Tab-separated table of C-alpha atoms and ligand atoms in Angstrom:
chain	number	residue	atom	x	y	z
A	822	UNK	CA	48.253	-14.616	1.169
A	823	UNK	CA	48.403	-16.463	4.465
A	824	UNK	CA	49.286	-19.902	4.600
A	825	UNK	CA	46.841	-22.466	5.825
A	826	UNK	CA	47.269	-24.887	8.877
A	827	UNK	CA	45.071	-28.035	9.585
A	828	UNK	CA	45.673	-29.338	12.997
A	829	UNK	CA	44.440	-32.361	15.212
A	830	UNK	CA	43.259	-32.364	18.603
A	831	UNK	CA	43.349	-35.898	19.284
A	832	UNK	CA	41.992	-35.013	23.173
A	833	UNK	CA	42.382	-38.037	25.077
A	834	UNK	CA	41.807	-40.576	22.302
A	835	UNK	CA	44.239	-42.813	20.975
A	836	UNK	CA	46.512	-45.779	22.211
A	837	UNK	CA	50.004	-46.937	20.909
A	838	UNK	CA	49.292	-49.052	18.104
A	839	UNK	CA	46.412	-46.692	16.646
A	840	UNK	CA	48.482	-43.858	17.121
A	841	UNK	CA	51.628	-45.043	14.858
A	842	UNK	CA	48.585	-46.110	12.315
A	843	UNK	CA	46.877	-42.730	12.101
A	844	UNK	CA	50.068	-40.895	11.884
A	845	UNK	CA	51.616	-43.012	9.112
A	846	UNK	CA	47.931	-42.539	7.039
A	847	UNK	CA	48.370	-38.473	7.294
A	848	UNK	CA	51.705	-39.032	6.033
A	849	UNK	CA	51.435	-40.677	3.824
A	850	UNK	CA	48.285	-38.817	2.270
A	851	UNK	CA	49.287	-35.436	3.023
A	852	UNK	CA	48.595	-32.587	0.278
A	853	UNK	CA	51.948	-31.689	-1.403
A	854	UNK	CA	50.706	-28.005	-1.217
A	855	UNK	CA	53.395	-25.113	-0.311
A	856	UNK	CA	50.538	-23.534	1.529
A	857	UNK	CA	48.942	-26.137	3.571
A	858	UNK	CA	50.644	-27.387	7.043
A	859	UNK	CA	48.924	-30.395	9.210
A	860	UNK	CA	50.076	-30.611	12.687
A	861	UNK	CA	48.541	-33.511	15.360
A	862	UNK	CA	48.115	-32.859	18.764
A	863	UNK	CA	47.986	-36.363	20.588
A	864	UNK	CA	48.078	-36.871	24.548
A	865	UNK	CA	51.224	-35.880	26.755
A	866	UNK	CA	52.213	-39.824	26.808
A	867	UNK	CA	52.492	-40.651	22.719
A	868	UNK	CA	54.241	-37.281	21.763
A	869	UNK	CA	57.512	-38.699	22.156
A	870	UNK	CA	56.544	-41.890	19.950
A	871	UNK	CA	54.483	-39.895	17.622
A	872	UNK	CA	57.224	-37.211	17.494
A	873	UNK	CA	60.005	-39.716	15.974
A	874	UNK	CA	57.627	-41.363	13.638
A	875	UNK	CA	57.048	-37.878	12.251
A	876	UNK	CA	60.669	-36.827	12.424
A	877	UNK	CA	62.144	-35.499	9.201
A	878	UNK	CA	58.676	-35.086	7.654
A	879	UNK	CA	56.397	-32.011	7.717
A	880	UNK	CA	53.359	-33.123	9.385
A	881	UNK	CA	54.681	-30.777	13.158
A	882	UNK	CA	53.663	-31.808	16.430
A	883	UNK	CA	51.808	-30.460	19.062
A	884	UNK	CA	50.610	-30.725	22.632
A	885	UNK	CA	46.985	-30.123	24.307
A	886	UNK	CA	47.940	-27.954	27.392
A	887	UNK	CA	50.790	-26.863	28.998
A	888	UNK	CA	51.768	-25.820	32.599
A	889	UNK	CA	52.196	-21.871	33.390
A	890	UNK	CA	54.981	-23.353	35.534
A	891	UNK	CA	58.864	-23.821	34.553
A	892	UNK	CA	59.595	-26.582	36.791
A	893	UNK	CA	59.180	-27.293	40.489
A	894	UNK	CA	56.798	-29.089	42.686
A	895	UNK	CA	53.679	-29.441	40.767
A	896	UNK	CA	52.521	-32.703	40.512
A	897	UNK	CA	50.374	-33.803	37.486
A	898	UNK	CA	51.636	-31.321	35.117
A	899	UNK	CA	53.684	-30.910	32.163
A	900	UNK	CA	56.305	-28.266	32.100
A	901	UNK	CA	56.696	-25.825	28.217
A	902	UNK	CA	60.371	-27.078	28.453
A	903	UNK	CA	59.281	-30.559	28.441
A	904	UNK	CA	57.274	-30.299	25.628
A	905	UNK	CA	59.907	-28.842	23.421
A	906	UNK	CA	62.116	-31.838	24.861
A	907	UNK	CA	59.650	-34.241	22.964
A	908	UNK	CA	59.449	-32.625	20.052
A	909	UNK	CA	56.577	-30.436	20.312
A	910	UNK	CA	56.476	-26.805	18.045
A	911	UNK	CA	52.966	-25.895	19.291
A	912	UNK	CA	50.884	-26.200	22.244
A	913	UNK	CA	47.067	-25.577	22.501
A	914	UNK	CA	45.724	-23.105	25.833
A	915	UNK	CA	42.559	-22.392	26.586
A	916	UNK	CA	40.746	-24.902	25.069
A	917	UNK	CA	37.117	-24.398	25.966
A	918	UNK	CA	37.039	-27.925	27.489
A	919	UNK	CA	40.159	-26.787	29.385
A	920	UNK	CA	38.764	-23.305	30.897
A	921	UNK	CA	34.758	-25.185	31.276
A	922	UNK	CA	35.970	-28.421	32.804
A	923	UNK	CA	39.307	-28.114	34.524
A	924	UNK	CA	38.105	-24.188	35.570
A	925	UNK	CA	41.233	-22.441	33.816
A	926	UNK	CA	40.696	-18.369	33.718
A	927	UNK	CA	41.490	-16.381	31.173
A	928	UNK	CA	44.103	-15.283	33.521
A	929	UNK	CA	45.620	-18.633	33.877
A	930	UNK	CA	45.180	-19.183	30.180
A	931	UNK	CA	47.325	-15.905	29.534
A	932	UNK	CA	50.401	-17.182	31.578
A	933	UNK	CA	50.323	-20.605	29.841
A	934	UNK	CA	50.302	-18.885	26.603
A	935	UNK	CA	53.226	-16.831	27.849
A	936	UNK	CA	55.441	-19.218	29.267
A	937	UNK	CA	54.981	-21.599	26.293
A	938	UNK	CA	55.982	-18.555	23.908
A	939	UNK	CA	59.098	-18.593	26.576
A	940	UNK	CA	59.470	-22.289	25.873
A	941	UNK	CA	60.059	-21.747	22.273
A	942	UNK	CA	56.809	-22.684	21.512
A	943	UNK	CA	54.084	-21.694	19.690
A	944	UNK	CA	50.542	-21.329	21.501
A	945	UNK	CA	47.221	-22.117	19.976
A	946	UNK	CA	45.027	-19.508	21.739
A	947	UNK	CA	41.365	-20.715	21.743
A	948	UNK	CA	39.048	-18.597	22.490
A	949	UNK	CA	34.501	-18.920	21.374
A	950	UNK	CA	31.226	-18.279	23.147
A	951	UNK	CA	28.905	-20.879	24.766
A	952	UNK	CA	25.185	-21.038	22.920
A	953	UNK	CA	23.653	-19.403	25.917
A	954	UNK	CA	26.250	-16.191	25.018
A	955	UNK	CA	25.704	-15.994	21.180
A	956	UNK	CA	22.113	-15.859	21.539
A	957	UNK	CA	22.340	-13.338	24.516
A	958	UNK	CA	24.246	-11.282	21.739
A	959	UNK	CA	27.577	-11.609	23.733
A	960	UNK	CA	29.592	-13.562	20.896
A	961	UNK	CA	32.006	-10.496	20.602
A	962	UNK	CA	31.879	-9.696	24.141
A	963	UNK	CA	33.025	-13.050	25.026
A	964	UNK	CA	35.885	-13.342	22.635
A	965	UNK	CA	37.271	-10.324	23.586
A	966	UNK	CA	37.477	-10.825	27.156
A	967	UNK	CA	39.652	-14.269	26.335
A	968	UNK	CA	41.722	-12.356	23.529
A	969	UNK	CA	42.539	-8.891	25.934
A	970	UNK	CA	43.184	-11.103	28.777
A	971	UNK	CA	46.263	-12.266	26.254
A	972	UNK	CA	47.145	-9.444	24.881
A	973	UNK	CA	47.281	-7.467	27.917
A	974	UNK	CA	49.552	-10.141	29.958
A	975	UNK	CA	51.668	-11.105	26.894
A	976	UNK	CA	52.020	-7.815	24.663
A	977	UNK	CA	50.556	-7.665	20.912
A	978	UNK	CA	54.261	-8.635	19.387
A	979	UNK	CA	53.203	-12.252	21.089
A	980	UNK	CA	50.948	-12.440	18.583
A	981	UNK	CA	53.208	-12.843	15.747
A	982	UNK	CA	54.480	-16.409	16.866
A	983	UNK	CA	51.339	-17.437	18.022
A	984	UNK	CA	48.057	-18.473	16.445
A	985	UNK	CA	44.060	-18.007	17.109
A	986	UNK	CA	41.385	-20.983	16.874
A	987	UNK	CA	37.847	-19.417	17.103
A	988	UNK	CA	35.734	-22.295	18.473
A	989	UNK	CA	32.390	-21.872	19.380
A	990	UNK	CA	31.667	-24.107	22.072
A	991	UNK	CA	28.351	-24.839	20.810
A	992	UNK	CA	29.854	-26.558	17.810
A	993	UNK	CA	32.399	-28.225	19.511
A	994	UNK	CA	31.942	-32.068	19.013
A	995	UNK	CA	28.148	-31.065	18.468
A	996	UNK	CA	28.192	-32.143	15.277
A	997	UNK	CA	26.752	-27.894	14.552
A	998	UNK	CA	28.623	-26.497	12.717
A	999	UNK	CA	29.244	-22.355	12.478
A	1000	UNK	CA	27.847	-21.869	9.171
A	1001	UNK	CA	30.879	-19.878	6.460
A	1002	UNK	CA	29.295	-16.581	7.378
A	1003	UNK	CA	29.145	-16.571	11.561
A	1004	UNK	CA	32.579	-17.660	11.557
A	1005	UNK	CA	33.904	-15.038	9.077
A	1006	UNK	CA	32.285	-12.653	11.312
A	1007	UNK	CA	33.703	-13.550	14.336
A	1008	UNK	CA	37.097	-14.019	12.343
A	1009	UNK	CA	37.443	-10.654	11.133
A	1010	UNK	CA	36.565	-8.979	14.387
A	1011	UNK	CA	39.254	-10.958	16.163
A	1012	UNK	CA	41.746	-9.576	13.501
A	1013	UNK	CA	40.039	-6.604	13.813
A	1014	UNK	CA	40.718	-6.692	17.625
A	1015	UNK	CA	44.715	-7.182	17.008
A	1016	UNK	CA	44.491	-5.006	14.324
A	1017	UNK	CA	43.785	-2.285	16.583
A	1018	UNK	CA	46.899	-2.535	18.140
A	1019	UNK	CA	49.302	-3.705	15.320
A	1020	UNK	CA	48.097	-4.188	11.619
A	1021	UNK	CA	50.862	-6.350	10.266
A	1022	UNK	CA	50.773	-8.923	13.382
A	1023	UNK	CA	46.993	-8.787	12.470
A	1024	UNK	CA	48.117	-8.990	8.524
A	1025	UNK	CA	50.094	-12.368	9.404
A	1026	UNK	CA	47.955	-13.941	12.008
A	1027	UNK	CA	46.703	-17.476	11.339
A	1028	UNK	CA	43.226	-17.651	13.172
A	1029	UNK	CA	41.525	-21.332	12.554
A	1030	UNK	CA	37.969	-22.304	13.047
A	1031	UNK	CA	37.118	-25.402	15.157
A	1032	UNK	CA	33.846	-26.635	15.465
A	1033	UNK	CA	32.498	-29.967	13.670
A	1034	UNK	CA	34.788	-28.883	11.013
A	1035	UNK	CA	34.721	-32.093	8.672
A	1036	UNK	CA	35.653	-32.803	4.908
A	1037	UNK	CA	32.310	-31.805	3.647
A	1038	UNK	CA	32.265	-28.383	4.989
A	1039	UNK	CA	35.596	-27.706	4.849
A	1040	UNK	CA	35.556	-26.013	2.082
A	1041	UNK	CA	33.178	-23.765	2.597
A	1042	UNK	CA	34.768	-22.436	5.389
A	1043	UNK	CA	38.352	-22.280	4.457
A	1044	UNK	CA	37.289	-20.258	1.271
A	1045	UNK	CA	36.583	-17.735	4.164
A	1046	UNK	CA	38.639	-14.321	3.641
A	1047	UNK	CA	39.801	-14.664	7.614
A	1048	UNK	CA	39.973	-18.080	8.086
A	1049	UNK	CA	43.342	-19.733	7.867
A	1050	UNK	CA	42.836	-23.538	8.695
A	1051	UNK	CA	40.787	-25.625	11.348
A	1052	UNK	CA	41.535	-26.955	14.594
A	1053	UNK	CA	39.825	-30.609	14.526
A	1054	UNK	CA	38.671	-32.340	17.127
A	1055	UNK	CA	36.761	-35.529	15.996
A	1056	UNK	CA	37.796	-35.832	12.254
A	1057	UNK	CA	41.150	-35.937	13.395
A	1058	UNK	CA	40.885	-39.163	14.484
A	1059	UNK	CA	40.905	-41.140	11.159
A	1060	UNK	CA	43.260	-40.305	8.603
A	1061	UNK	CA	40.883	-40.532	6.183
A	1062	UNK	CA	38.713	-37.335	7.686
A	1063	UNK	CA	41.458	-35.576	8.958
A	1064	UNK	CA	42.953	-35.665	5.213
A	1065	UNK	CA	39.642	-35.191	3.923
A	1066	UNK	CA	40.120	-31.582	5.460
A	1067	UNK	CA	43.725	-31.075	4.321
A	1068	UNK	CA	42.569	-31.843	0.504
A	1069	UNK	CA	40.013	-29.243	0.432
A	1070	UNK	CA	42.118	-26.596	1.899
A	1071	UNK	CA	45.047	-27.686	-1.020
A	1072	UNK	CA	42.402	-26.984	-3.325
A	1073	UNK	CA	41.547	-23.299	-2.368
B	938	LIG	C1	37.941	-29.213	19.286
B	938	LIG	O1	37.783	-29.865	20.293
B	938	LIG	O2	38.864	-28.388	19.237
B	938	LIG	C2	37.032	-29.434	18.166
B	938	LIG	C3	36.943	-28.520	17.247
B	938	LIG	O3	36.311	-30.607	18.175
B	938	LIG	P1	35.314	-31.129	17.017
B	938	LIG	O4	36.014	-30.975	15.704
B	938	LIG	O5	35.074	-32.562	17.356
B	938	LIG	O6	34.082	-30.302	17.103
């Protein structure tokens, strides 16, 4: 059985003070479950204060895009190496609102995922169709393109540190959320995808819905065969939601 992870895109919300009081609600509340991992993902300037308030504990930390650079004359961005400098284990690429709004290809998204991978960390691959694609019928279309662009740049062993959010853009901070069954489907055709090139990186792969995912349909959706956590955007925000999330998947 695959483990479950709950993480937090915190996106650019957040300021000192309300930082060091949402982290020390998640840990204090956090399930005591061998299965369940949370992991918060706040902006570039509070993951070195975040990351020594959650030092020694097991709530990880993340970050919510990375540079494809190593170092060098690129001003604005944040290097892998400096992530892993502050702490950071994971790093989220290709966020929809990275690839609509800042124009990142999957191209570009592939060489972020492999130079954090080359960083020592782990990348949160997101990847999910627009409304105007699902109802054109191009849902699997759509995620495949993002996922092969990956796969093809990085290799297939990548996958086996790395992790998959499916987030449908439509249900992104929509408040819509992908009822049980349409993400399930989409779920098991991206393992299905990375199954076709190697079935026990497919076996091990976490791949997390995000979408309006919020304590009252958690549930539902985590109790789905190829869903492995949520990547949360809004209920991430208050410790109370965010652990509202982590409860239900403790109880599956
Ligand atoms: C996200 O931005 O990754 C996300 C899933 O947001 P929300 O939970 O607010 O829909």
């Amino acid at each position: 059985m695959r483990n479950i992870l709950i993480a937090g895109n915190w996106k650019m919300n957040g300021d000192t003070a309300g930082n060091a009081e949402l982290v020390a609600g998640i840990i204090a509340g956090a399930p005591r479950s061998e299965r369940v991992s949370l992991l918060v993902c706040p902006p570039y300037p509070y993951l070195s204060a975040v990351s020594s308030q959650l030092a020694g504990g097991a709530v990880s930390l993340g970050a919510q895009n990375v540079s494809e650079h190593e170092a060098g004359a690129f001003t604005g961005e944040v290097a892998p190496a400096m992530l892993r400098d502050c702490g950071c284990d994971y790093v989220i690429v290709g966020h929809s609102e990275r690839r609509s709004l800042y124009g990142e290809s999957s191209d570009v998204v592939a060489r972020k995922f492999q130079a954090a991978l080359d960083a020592g960390l782990r990348p949160i691959l997101c990847v999910g169709e627009t409304l105007e694609e699902r109802e054109a019928d191009r849902t699997e279309d759509v995620v495949d393109e993002q996922l092969n662009a990956v796969i093809e740049a990085a290799g297939i062993a990548a996958f086996g540190e790395a992790v998959v959010a499916y987030e449908p853009v439509w249900a992104i901070g929509t408040g819509k959320t992908a009822s049980p069954g349409q993400a399930q489907d989409v779920h098991a055709h991206i393992r299905g995808v990375v199954a076709g090139h190697d079935p026990d990186v497919a076996d091990r792969l976490l791949i997390l819905y995000g979408g309006s995912m919020k304590g009252d349909n958690a549930a539902g959706l985590l109790s789905m065969p190829d869903i492995d956590g949520g990547l949360i955007g809004g209920a991430s925000l208050k410790a109370e939601d965010f652990l509202a999330i982590a409860a239900a998947a403790a109880q599956l």
